[in-house]
Short mmCIF file of C-alpha atoms in Angstrom, two decimals:
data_model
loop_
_atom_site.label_atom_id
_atom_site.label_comp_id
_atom_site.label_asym_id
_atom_site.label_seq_id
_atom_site.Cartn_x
_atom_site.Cartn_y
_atom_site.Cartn_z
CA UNK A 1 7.01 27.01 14.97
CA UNK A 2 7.58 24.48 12.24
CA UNK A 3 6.78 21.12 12.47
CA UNK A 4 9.29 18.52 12.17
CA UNK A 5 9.58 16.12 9.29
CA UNK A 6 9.79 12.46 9.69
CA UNK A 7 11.97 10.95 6.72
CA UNK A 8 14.20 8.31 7.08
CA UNK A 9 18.02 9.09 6.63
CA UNK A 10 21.31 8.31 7.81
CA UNK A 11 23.47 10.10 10.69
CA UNK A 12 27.04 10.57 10.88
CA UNK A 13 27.87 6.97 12.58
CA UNK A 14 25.61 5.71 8.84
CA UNK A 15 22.69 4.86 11.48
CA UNK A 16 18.77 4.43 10.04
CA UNK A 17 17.28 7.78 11.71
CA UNK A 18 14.50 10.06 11.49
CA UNK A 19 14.77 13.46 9.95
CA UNK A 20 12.85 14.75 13.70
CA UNK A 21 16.41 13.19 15.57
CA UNK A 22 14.46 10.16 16.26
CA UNK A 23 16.91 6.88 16.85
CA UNK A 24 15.69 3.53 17.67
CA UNK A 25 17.03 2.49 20.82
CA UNK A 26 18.05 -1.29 18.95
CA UNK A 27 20.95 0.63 17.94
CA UNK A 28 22.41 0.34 21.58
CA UNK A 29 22.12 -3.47 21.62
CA UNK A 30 25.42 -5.25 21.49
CA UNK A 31 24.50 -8.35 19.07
CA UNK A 32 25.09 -7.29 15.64
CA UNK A 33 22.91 -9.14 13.35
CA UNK A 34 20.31 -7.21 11.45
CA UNK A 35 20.10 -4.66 13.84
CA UNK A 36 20.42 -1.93 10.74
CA UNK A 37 17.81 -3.57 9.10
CA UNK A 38 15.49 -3.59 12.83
CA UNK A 39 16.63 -0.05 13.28
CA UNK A 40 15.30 0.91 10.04
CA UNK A 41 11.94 -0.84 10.20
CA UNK A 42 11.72 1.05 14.37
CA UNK A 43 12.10 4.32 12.01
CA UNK A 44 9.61 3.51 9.45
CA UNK A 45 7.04 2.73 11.94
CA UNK A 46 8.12 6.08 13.48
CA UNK A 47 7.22 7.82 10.46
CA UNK A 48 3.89 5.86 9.61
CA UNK A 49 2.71 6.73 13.08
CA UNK A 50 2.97 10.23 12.79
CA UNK A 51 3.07 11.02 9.19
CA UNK A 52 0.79 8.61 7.63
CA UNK A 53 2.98 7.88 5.18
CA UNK A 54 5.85 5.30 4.56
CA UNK A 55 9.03 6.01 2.09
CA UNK A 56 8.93 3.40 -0.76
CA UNK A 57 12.39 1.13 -1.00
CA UNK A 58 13.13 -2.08 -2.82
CA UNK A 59 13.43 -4.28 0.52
CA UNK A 60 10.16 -2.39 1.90
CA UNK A 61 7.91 -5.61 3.13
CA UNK A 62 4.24 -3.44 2.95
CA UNK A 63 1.73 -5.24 1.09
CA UNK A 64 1.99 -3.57 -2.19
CA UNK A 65 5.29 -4.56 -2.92
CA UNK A 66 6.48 -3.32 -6.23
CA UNK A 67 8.65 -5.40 -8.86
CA UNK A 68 11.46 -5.46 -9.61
CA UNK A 69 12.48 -6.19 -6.01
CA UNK A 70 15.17 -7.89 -4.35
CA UNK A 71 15.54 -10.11 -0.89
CA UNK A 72 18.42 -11.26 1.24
CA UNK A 73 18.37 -14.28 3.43
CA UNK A 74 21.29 -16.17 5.05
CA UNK A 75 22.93 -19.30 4.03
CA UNK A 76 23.89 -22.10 5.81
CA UNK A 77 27.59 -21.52 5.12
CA UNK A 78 27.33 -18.26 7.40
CA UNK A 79 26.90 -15.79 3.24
CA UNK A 80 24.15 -14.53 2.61
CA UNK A 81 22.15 -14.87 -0.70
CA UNK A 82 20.93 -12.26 -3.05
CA UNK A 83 17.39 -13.15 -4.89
CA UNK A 84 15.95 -10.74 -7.66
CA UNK A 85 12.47 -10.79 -8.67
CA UNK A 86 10.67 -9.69 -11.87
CA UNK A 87 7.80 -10.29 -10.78
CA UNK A 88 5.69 -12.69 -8.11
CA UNK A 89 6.67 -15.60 -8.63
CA UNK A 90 9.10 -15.03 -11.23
CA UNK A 91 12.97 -14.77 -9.94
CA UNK A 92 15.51 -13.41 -12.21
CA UNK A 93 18.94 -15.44 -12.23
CA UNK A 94 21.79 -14.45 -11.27
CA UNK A 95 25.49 -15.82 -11.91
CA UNK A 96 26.50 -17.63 -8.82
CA UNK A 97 29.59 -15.15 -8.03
CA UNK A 98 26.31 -12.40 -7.62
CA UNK A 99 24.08 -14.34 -5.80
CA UNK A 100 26.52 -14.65 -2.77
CA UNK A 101 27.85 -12.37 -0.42
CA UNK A 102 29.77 -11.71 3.02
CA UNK A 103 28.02 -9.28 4.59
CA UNK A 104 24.06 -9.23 4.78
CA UNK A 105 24.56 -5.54 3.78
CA UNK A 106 26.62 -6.10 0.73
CA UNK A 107 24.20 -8.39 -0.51
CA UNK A 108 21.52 -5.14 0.38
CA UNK A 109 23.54 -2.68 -1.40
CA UNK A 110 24.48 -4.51 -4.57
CA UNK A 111 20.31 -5.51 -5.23
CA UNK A 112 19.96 -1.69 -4.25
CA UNK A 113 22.41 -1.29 -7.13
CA UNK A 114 20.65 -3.00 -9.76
CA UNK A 115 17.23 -2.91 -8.48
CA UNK A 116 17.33 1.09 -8.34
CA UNK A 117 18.80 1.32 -11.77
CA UNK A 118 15.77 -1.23 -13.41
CA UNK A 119 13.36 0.97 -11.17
CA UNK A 120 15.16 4.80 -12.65
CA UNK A 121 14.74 3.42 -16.50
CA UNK A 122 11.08 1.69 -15.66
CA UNK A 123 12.25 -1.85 -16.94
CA UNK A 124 12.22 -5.10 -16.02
CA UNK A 125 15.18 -6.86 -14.81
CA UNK A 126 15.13 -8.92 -18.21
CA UNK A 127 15.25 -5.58 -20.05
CA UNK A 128 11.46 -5.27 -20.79
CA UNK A 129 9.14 -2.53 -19.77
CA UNK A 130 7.70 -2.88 -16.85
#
């Protein structure tokens, strides 16, 4: 019998799952702020419990965070605001069309965007190596 593997991944509704079939039962709650992003931290606890181990990502909030990295927080407006960081304590600007956004997820997925490409060629958001 094999043992199942605990990853996190997306279903077919685009749902933060575990590779076992695992689903955090936030999913079923009606309000719908940040319950992707509390449904994905349920499944990387998940996985940490029984694998040891937890899947490195940009928005990841473990101790050893890595840089560059991004964050999202709202606004008072009811947009939410994309930060980059270098490094701590160091922010990288952004033009002000960037920085905002509609949806707390589009803010996610265009740091994602430019935080994954900076990580793939190992430089700095400035364009130095890291």
């Amino acid at each position: 019998m094999t043992k199942p593997s605990h990853f996190l991944k997306r279903n077919a509704d685009n749902e933060p799952v575990c590779g076992c079939g695992f689903r955090p039962a936030i999913l079923d709650d009606a309000a719908p702020v940040g319950i992707q992003w509390k449904a994905k931290r349920d499944v990387l606890d998940h996985v940490d419990a029984l694998s040891g181990f937890r899947p490195s990502a940009p928005f990841d909030g473990s101790q050893d965070r890595k840089f560059p990295r991004a964050g999202v927080r709202p606004g008072a407006s009811g947009r939410w605001k994309l930060t980059l960081w270098d490094e701590e304590g160091v922010m990288h600007p952004l033009p002000l069309k960037s920085q905002w956004h509609d949806t707390a997820r589009e803010a996610f997925e265009f740091g994602q965007l430019i935080i994954g490409a900076h990580w793939r060629s190992g430089t700095r958001l400035n364009g130095t190596g890291r």
